[in-house]
Coordinates of C-alpha atoms and ligand atoms in Angstrom, one line a residue:
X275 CA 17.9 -6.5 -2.4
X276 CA 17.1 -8.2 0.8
X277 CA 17.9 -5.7 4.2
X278 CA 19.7 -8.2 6.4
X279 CA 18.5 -8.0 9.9
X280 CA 16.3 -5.8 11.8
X281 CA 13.2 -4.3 12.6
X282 CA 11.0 -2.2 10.2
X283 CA 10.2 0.1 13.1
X284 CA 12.5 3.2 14.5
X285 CA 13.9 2.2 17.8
X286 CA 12.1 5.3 19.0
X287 CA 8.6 3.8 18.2
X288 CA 9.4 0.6 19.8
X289 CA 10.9 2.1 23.2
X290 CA 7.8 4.4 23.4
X291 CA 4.6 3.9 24.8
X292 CA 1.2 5.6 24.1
X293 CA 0.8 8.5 26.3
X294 CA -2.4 8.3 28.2
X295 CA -4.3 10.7 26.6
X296 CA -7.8 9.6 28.2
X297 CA -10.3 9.6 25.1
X298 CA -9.0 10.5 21.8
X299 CA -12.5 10.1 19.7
X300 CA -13.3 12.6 17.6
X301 CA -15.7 15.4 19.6
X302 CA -16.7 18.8 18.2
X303 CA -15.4 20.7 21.8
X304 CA -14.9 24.5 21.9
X305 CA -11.8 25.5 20.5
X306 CA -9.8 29.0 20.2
X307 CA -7.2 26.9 18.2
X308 CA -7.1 23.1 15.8
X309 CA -3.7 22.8 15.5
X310 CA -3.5 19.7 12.7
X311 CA -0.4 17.2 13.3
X312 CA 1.1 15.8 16.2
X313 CA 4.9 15.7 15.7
X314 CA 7.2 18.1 17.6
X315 CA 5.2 21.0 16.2
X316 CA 2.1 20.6 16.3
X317 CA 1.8 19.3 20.2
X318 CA 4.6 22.0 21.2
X319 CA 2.8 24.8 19.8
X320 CA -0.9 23.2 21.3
X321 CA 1.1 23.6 24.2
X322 CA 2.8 26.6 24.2
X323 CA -0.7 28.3 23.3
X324 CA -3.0 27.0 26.0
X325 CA -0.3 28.2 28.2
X326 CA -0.8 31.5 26.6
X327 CA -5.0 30.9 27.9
X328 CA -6.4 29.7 24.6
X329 CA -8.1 26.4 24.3
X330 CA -6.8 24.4 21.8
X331 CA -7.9 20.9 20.1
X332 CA -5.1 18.6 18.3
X333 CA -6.1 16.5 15.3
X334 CA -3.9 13.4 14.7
X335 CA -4.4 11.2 11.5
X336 CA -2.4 8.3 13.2
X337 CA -1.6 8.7 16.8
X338 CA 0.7 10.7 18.6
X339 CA 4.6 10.0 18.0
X340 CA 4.1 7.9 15.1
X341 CA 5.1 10.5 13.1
X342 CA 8.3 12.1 11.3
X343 CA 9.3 12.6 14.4
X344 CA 10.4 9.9 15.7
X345 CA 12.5 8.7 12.5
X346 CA 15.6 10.6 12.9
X347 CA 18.7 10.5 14.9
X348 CA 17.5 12.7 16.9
X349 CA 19.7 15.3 17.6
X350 CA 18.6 18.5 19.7
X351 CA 21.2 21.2 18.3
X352 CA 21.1 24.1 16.1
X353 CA 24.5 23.2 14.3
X354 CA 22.6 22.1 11.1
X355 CA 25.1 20.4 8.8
X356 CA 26.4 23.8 6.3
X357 CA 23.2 25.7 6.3
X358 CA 24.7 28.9 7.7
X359 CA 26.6 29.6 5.2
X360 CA 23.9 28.3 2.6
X361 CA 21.3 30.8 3.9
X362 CA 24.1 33.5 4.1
X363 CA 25.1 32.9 0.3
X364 CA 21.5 33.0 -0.4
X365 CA 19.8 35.7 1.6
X366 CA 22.7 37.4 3.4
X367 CA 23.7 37.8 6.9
X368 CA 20.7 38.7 8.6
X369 CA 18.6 35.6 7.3
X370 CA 21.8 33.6 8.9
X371 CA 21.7 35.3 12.2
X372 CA 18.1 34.8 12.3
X373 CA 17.4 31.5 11.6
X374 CA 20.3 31.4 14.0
X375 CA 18.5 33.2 16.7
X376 CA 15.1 31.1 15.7
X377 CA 16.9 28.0 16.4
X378 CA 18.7 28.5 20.1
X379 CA 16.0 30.0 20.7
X380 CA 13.9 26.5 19.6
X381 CA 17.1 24.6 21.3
X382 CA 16.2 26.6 24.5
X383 CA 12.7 26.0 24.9
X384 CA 12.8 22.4 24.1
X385 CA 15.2 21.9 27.1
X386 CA 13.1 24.0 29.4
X387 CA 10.0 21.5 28.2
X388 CA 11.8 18.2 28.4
X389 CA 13.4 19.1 31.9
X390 CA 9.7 20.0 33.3
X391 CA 8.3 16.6 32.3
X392 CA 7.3 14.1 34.1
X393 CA 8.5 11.2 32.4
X394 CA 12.0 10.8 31.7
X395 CA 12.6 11.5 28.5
X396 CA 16.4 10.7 28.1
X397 CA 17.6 14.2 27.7
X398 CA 21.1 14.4 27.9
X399 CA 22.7 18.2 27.3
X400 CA 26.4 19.1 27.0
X401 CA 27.4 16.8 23.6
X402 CA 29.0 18.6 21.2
X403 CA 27.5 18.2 17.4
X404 CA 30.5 17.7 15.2
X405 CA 29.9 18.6 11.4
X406 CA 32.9 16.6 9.6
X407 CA 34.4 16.7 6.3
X408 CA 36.0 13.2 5.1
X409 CA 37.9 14.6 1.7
X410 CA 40.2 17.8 1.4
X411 CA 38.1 18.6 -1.3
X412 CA 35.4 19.3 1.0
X413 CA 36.9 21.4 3.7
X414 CA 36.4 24.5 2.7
X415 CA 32.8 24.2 3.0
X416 CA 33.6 23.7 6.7
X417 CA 35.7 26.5 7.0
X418 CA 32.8 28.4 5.6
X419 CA 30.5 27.6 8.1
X420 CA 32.3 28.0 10.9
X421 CA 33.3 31.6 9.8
X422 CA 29.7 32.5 8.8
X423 CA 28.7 30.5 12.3
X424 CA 31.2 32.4 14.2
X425 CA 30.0 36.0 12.5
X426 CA 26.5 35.7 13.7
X427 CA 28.0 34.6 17.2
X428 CA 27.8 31.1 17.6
X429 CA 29.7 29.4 19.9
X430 CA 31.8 27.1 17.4
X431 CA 35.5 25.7 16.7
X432 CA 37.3 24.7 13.9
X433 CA 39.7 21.7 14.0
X434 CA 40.3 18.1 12.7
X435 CA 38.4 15.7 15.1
X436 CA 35.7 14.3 15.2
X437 CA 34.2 11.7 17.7
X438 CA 34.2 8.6 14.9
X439 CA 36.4 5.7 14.4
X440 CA 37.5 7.1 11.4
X441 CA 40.2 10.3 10.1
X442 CA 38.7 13.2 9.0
X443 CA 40.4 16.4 7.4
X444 CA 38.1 19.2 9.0
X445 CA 35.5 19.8 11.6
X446 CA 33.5 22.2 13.2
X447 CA 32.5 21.8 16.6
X448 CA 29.0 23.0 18.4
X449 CA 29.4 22.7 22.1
X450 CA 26.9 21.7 24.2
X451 CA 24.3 20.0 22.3
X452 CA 21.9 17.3 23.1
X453 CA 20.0 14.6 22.6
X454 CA 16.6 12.7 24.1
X455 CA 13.7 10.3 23.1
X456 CA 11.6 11.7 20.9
X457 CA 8.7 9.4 21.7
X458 CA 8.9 10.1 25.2
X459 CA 8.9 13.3 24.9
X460 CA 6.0 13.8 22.4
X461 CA 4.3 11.4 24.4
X462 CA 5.2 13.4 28.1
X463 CA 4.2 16.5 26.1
X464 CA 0.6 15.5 24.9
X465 CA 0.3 14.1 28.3
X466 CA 0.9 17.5 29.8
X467 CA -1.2 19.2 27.2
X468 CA -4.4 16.9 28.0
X469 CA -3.4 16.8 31.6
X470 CA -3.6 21.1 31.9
X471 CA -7.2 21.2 29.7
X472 CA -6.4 20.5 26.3
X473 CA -8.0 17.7 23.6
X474 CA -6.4 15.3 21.3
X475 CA -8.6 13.4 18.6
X476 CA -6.6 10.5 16.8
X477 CA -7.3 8.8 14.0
X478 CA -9.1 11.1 12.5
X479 CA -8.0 13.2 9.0
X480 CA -8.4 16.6 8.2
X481 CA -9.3 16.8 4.5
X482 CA -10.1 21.2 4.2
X483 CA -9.9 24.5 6.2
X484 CA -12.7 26.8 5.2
X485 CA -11.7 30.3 6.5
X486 CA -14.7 32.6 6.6
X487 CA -14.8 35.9 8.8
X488 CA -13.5 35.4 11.8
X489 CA -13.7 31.6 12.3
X490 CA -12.5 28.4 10.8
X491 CA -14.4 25.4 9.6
X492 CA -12.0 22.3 9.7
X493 CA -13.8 19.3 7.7
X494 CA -12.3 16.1 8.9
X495 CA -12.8 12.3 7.8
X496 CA -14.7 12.1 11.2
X497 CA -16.8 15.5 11.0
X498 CA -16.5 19.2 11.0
X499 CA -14.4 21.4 13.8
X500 CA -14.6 25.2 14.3
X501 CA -11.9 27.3 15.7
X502 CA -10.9 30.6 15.4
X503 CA -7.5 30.0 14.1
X504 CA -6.1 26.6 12.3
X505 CA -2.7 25.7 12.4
X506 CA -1.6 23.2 9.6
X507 CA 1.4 21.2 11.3
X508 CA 1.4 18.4 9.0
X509 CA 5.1 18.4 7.3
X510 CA 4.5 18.6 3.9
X511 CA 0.9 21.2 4.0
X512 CA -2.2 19.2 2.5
X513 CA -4.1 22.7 1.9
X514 CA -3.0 23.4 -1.7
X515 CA -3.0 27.5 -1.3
X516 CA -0.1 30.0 -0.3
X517 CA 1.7 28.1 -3.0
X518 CA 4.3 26.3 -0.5
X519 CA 3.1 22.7 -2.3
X520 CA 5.0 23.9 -4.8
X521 CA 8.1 25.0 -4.0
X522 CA 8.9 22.1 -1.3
X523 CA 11.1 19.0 -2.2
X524 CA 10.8 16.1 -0.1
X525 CA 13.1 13.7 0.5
X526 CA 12.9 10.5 2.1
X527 CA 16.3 9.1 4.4
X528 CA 17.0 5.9 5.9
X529 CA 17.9 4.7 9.3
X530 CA 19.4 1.9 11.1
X531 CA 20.3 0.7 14.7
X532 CA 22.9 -1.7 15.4
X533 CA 24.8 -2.8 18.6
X534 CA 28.2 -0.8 18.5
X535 CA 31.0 -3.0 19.8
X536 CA 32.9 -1.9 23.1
X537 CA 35.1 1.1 22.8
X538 CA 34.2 2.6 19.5
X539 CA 33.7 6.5 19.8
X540 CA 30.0 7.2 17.9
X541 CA 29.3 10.9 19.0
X542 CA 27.1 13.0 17.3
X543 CA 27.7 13.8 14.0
X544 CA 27.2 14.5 10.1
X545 CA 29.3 14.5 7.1
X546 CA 29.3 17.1 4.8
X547 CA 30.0 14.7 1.7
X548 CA 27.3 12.8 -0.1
X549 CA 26.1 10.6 0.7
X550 CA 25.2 11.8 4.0
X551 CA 25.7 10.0 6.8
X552 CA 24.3 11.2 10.3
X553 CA 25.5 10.0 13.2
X554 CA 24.7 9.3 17.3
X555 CA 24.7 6.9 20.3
X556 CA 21.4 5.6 22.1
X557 CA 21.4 3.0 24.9
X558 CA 18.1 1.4 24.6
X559 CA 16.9 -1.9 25.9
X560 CA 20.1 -2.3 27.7
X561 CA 22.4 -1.9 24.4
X562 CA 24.7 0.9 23.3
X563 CA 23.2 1.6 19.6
X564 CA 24.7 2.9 16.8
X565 CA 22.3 5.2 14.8
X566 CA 22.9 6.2 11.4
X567 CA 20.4 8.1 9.2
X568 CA 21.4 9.2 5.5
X569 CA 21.4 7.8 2.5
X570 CA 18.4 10.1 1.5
X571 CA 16.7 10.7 -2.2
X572 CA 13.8 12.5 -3.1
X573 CA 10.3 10.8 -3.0
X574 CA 9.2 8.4 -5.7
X575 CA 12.7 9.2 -7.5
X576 CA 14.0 5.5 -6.7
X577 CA 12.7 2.2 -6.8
X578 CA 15.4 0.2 -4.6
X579 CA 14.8 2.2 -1.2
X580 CA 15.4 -1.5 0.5
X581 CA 19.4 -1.0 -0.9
X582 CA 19.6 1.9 0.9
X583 CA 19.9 0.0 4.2
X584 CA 21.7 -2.4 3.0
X585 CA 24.4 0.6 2.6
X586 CA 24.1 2.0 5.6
X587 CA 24.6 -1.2 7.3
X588 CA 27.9 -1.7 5.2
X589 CA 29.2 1.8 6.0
X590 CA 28.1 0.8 9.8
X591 CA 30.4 -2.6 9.4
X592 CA 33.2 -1.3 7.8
X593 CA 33.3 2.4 9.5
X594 CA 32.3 0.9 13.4
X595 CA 32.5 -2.4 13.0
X596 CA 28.9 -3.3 13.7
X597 CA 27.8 -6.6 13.3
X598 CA 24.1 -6.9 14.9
X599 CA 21.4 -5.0 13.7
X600 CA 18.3 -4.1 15.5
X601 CA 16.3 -1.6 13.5
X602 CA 15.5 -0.1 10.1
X603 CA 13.4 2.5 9.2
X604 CA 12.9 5.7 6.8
X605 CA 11.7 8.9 7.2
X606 CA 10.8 12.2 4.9
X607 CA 12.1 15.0 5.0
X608 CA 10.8 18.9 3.4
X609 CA 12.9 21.2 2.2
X610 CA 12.4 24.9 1.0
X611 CA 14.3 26.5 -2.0
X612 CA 15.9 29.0 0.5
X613 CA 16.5 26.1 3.2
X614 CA 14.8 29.0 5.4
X615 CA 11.3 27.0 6.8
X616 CA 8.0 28.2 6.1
X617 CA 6.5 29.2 8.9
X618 CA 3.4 31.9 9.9
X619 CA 0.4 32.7 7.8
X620 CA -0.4 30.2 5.0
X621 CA -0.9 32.7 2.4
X622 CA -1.0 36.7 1.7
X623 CA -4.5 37.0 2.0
X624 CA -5.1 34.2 5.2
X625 CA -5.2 35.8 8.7
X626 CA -6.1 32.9 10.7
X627 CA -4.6 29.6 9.1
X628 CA -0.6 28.7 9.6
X629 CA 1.4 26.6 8.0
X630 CA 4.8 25.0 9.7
X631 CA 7.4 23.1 7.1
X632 CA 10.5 23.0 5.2
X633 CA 12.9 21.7 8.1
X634 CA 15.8 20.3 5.7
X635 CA 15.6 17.7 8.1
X636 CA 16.4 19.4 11.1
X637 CA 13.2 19.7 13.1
X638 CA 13.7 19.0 16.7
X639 CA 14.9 22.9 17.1
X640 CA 13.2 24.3 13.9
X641 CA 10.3 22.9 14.6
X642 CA 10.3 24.3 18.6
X643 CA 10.8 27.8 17.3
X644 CA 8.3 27.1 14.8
X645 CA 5.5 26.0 17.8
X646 CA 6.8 29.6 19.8
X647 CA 6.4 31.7 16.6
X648 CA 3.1 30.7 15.6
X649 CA 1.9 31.1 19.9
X650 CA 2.9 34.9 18.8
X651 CA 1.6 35.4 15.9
X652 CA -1.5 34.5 17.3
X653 CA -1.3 36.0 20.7
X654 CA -0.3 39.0 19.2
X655 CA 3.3 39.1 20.5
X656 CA 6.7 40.5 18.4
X657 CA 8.9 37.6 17.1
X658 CA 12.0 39.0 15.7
X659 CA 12.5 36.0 13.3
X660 CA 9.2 36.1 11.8
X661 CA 9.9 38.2 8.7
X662 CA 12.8 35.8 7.3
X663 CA 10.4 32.7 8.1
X664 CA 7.5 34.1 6.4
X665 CA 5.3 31.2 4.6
X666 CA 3.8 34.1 2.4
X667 CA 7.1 34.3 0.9
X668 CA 6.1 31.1 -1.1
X669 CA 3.8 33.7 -3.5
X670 CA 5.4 37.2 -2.8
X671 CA 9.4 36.9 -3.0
X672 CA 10.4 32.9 -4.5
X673 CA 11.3 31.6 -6.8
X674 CA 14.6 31.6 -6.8
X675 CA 16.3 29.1 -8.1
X676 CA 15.7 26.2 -6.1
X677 CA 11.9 26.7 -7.5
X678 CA 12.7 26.4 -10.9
X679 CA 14.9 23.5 -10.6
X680 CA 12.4 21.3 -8.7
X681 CA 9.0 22.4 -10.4
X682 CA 10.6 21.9 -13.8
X683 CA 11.6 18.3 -12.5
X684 CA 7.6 18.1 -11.3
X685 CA 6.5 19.9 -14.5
X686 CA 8.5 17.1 -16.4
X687 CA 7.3 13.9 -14.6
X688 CA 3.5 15.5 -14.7
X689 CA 3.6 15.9 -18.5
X690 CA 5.5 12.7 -19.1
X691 CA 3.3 10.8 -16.9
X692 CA -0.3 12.4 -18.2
X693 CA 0.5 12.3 -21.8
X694 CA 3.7 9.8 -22.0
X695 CA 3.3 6.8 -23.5
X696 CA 1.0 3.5 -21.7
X697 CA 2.8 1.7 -19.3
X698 CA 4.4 -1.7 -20.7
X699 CA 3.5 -5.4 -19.0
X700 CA 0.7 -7.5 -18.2
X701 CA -0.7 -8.4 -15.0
X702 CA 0.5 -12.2 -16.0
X703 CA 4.0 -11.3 -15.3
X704 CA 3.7 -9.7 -11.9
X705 CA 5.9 -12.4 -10.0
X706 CA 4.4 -12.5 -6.1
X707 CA 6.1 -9.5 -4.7
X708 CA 6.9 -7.4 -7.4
X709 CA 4.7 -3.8 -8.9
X710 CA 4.5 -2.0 -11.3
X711 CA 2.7 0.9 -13.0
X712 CA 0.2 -1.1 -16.0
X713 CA -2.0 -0.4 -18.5
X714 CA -5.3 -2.2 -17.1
X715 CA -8.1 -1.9 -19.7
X716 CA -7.2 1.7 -20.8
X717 CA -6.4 3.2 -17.0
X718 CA -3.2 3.6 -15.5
X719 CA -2.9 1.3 -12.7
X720 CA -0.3 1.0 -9.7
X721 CA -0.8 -3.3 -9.2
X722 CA 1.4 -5.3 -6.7
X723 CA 1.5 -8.6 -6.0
X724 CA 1.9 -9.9 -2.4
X725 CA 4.1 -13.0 -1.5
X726 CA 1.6 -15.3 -1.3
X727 CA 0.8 -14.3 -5.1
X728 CA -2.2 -11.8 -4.0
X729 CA -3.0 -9.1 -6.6
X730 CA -3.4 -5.3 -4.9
X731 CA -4.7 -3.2 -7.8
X732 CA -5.2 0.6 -7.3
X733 CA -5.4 3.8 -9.6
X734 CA -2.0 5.1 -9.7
X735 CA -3.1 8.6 -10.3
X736 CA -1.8 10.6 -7.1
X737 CA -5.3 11.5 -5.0
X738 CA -3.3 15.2 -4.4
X739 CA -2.6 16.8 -7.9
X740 CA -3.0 13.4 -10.6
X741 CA 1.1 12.8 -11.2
X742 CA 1.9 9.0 -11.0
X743 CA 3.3 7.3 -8.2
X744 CA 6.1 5.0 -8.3
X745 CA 6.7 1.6 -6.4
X746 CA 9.2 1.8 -3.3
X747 CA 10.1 -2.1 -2.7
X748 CA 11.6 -1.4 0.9
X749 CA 8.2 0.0 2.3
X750 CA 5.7 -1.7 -0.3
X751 CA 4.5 1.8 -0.6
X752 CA 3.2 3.9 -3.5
X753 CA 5.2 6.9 -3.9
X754 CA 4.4 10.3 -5.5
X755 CA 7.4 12.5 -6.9
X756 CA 5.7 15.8 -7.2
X757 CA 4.8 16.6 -4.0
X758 CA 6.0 13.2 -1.9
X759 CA 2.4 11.8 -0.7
X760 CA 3.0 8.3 -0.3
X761 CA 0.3 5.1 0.0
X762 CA 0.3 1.9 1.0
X763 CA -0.4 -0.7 -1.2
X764 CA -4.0 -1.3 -1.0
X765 CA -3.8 2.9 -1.9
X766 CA -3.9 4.2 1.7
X767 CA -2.8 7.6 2.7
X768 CA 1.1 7.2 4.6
X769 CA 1.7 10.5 4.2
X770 CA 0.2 13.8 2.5
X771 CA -0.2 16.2 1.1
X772 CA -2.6 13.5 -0.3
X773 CA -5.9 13.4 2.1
X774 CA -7.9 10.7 -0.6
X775 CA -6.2 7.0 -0.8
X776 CA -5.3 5.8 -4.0
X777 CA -8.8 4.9 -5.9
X778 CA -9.6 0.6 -5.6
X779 CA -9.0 -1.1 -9.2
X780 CA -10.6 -4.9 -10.0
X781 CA -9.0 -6.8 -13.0
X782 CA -10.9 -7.3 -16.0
Ligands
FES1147 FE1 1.1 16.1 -5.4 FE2 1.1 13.5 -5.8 S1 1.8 14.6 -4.0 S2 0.5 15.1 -7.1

C-alpha cells in the first residue's frame, strides 16, 4: 500500500547536523573503557565515565545520532505508559519503586546534561505526560497505575483530560515532563565528550569482545581495540552470552510528522489501548508538527509495514485533522520479559563487559540511568537500583513467563523455517518491486526485485543464529523474527544482533 506523502527520514535526522567530532577513523588509542553504540547510552555513559577520569573510546557502526534514538517521539519523562503496575504485578513493589527511582533519577541527569550544552538542544521542561484511556473498558488499568504510581511516591493525578482533540474516559497525569531534540543533543553530547579528551570511531563494527584477565580485546570490522572494560550499548546485544538474546522481543513502531492545523491541542501523550498511539508537538523548520509513533509489531512478524503509516496518517486526519505530511519513519524497540531493562554485567561469570537493553521503548530516561549505572559499576560506586536491573538475571532468575511465550514463538519459526517445507515461486514471477523467500537451486534465498526490474539475490539464512528473514515492503529491508536483525536488500547489516550481512547469491 503506497504511504502518501513524506519523507523516509525522522524529522530528528533531518533537523540535525553531524556534530564536529574532528576525526572519527578508526585508531587503536589507549582506552580504560570501548563503550560500543552511540545512541543515548552509549555517548551518556562515555561521558559520564571520563568525567569519573577514565579514558574512554566510542565505537559507532553508522555515525552518531543515526540511531534508535532519534526515531521516537521523544519524550523525556518517567511516566512510562502502565509499566508501574506491570512491574509491580510481576516483581512486587520494590522492583516498581526502583525502576522508579532509576528513572527520575535518568530524568534528572538528562536535564542537568542538556541545560549544560552548548548547543541548543530544544529542551523544554514543565509538560505534563498524560497516559489516556479511550474505552471504559480500559480504565481500570489507569487507575492501577496511578495507585501503584502514587504508592512508590510519584507525583501523579487521576482525572479525565487529556491534552487531545478527542474524549477520553480516564487519565493519569505526570507533571512536569519534557521534551528536546534528540539529535542535537547526542550530537552536543559527543561534541562535549570529544571536546574534554575523549575518541569516537565511526563506521566501523564491532564483531567480538574477548575478555581475558584483566583486559578486553574488541575485534572490529576495522581492527582490534583493548580496553579494560567493554560496554555493549548497541540495543538489541550482538555478543550472544549472558543469555539476554534470548529472552528480548523486539518490536519495530512507526512514526509520522504532519503539520497540525491552528488550535488543535497535541500534548504529550499515549493510549493505553492497542493499537498504541504516542503522541507530542515539535516546531521544526518553522511548523507546528504533529508526531505520532505506534502502530508497532514485532520484527519480521509482518510483511505490510508500509500500511502501518498509512494508519497512522488516517488516525492523524481523522483524530487532529492533519492534512500535510512531512515525515515517516520506523524504529525498534527491545523489550524484556519482566519489562525491567537489562543493565550491568553481561553474564554471571563476566567482570568487565556490560550490556544496556530492554527499554520497552522508553529510552531517553532508561537509558540515562542506564549510562550512570554502568559509570558505577565500574567506578566502584553503590547504585541502589542495580540489583533489580541486573542483566545476569537473563541466566540466574528468568524465565518467567514472558520467556517461554516468546522463545517458543522463536523455537517455532526456527524449526519451521530449517526443516519446513521449500519456499514456493520462481524467480520469473518476481514483478519489479516485489520479494520473496525462493527455492534457488536447492538454497533458501531472500530475492527482490528493484523498480527498474533489477534482481537482489541474497542467502536468507539470518548471519546471527540461521532463522529466516522475512521481506518488510515499507523499508525494502530483510527482517529476522528471532532476534530482530534486520538487512538491507543487497544483505547489509541495519541492525543487529547480526554483525555478518546476508551472504551474496547469483542466479543459476
Ligand atoms: Fe537471531 Fe536472526 S536475529 S537468528
Amino acid at each position: 500500500m503506497p504511504v502518501r506523502a513524506g519523507r523516509h527520514l525522522s524529522p530528528w535526522v533531518e533537523t540535525m547536523s553531524p556534530p564536529d567530532l574532528g576525526s572519527t577513523a578508526f585508531r587503536d588509542v589507549p582506552a580504560d573503557v570501548v563503550v560500543i553504540g552511540a545512541g543515548i547510552t552509549g555517548i551518556t555513559a562515555a561521558l559520564l565515565l571520563q568525567r569519573a577520569g577514565l579514558r574512554v573510546v566510542v565505537v559507532e557502526a553508522e555515525q552518531v545520532g543515526r540511531s534508535v534514538t532519534t526515531a521516537s517521539t521523544v519524550k523525556v519523562t518517567f511516566g512510562h505508559k502502565t509499566l508501574y503496575s506491570t512491574i509491580e504485578q510481576g516483581l512486587g513493589l520494590d522492583a516498581a519503586a526502583a525502576y522508579a527511582q532509576a528513572n527520575v533519577a535518568g530524568f534528572g541527569q538528562l536535564l542537568d546534561l542538556a541545560r549544560s550544552l552548548s548547543t541548543d538542544c530544544m529542551l523544554e521542561h514543565g509538560h505534563p505526560h498524560i497516559i489516556y484511556a479511550e474505552r471504559e473498558d480500559e480504565v481500570e488499568q489507569i487507575q492501577k497505575e496511578a495507585d501503584v504510581a502514587q504508592r512508590i511516591g510519584l507525583p501523579v493525578s487521576l482525572g479525565h483530560e487529556a491534552p487531545v482533540p478527542f474524549p477520553v474516559a480516564a487519565a493519569v497525569t505526570f507533571e512536569n515532563q519534557a521534551h528536546f531534540h534528540p539529535g542535537r543533543y547526542l550530537a552536543a553530547l559527543a561534541e562535549t565528550f570529544v571536546r574534554e579528551g575523549g575518541t569516537v570511531i565511526e563506521g566501523v563494527r564491532a564483531r567480538d569482545v574477548d575478555e581475558d584477565g584483566g583486559v578486553c580485546q574488541v575485534d572490529t570490522t576495522a581492527g582490534c581495540l583493548s580496553a579494560a572494560h567493554v560496554v555493549v550499548a548497541t540495543q538489541y546485544p550482538f555478543l550472544d552470552r549472558g543469555g539476554q538474546f534470548a529472552q528480548l522481543s523486539a518490536r519495530r513502531s512507526y512514526g509520522i510528522a504532519g503539520v497540525l492545523p491552528d488550535g488543535v491541542p497535541a500534548g504529550m501523550t499515549i493510549n493505553v489501548g492497542s493499537p498504541t498511539h504516542s503522541t507530542r508537538s515539535a516546531t521544526l523548520g518553522g511548523e507546528k508538527l504533529l508526531i505520532v509513533v505506534g502502530e508497532g509489531h514485532e520484527v519480521g512478524h509482518v510483511t505490510d509495514s508500509a500500511e502501518r503509516w498509512v494508519r497512522l496518517e488516517q488516525w492523524a486526519q481523522e483524530r487532529f485533522g492533519v492534512t500535510e505530511f512531512r515525515n515517516h519513519w520506523s524504529a525498534q524497540e527491545t523489550s524484556t520479559p519482566d519489562h525491567v531493562p537489562f543493565v550491568g554485567f553481561i553474564a554471571p561469570g563476566s567482570h568487565r563487559i556490560y550490556t544496556a537493553t530492554g527499554y520497552d521503548g522508553w529510552g531517553m530516561t532508561n537509558g540515562t540511568a542506564a549510562a550512570i549505572l554502568i559509570r558505577d559499576l565500574i567506578v566502584g560506586e553503590h547504585n541502589p537500583w542495580a540489583a533489580t536491573f541486573d542483566a545476569r538475571r537473563a541466566e540466574t532468575s528468568l524465565p518467567g513467563k514472558g520467556f517461554t511465550k516468546h522463545n517458543l514463538h522463536v523455537a517455532k519459526t526456527w524449526v519451521k523455517d530449517r526443516v519446513g517445507g521449500a519456499p514456493t515461486g520462481s524467480l520469473q514471477d518476481l514483478r519489479a518491486g516485489d520479494a520473496a523467500v525462493l527455492d534457488v537451486s536447492g538454497e533458501r534465498t531472500a530475492a527482490y526485485r528493484g523498480d527498474q526490474g533489477e534482481l537482489h539475490m541474497v542467502s536468507a539464512v539470518c548471519t546471527h543464529m540461521g532463522c529466516d528473514v522475512a521481506w518488510n515492503d515499507g523499508e525494502k529491508s530483510w527482517d529476522c523474527p528471532c532476534h530482530g536483525s534486520r538487512f538491507n536488500y543487497d544483505g547489509a547489516v541495519l541492525h543487529g544482533p547480526a554483525t555478518s550481512p546476508l551472504l551474496p547469491r547469483s542466479p543459476e
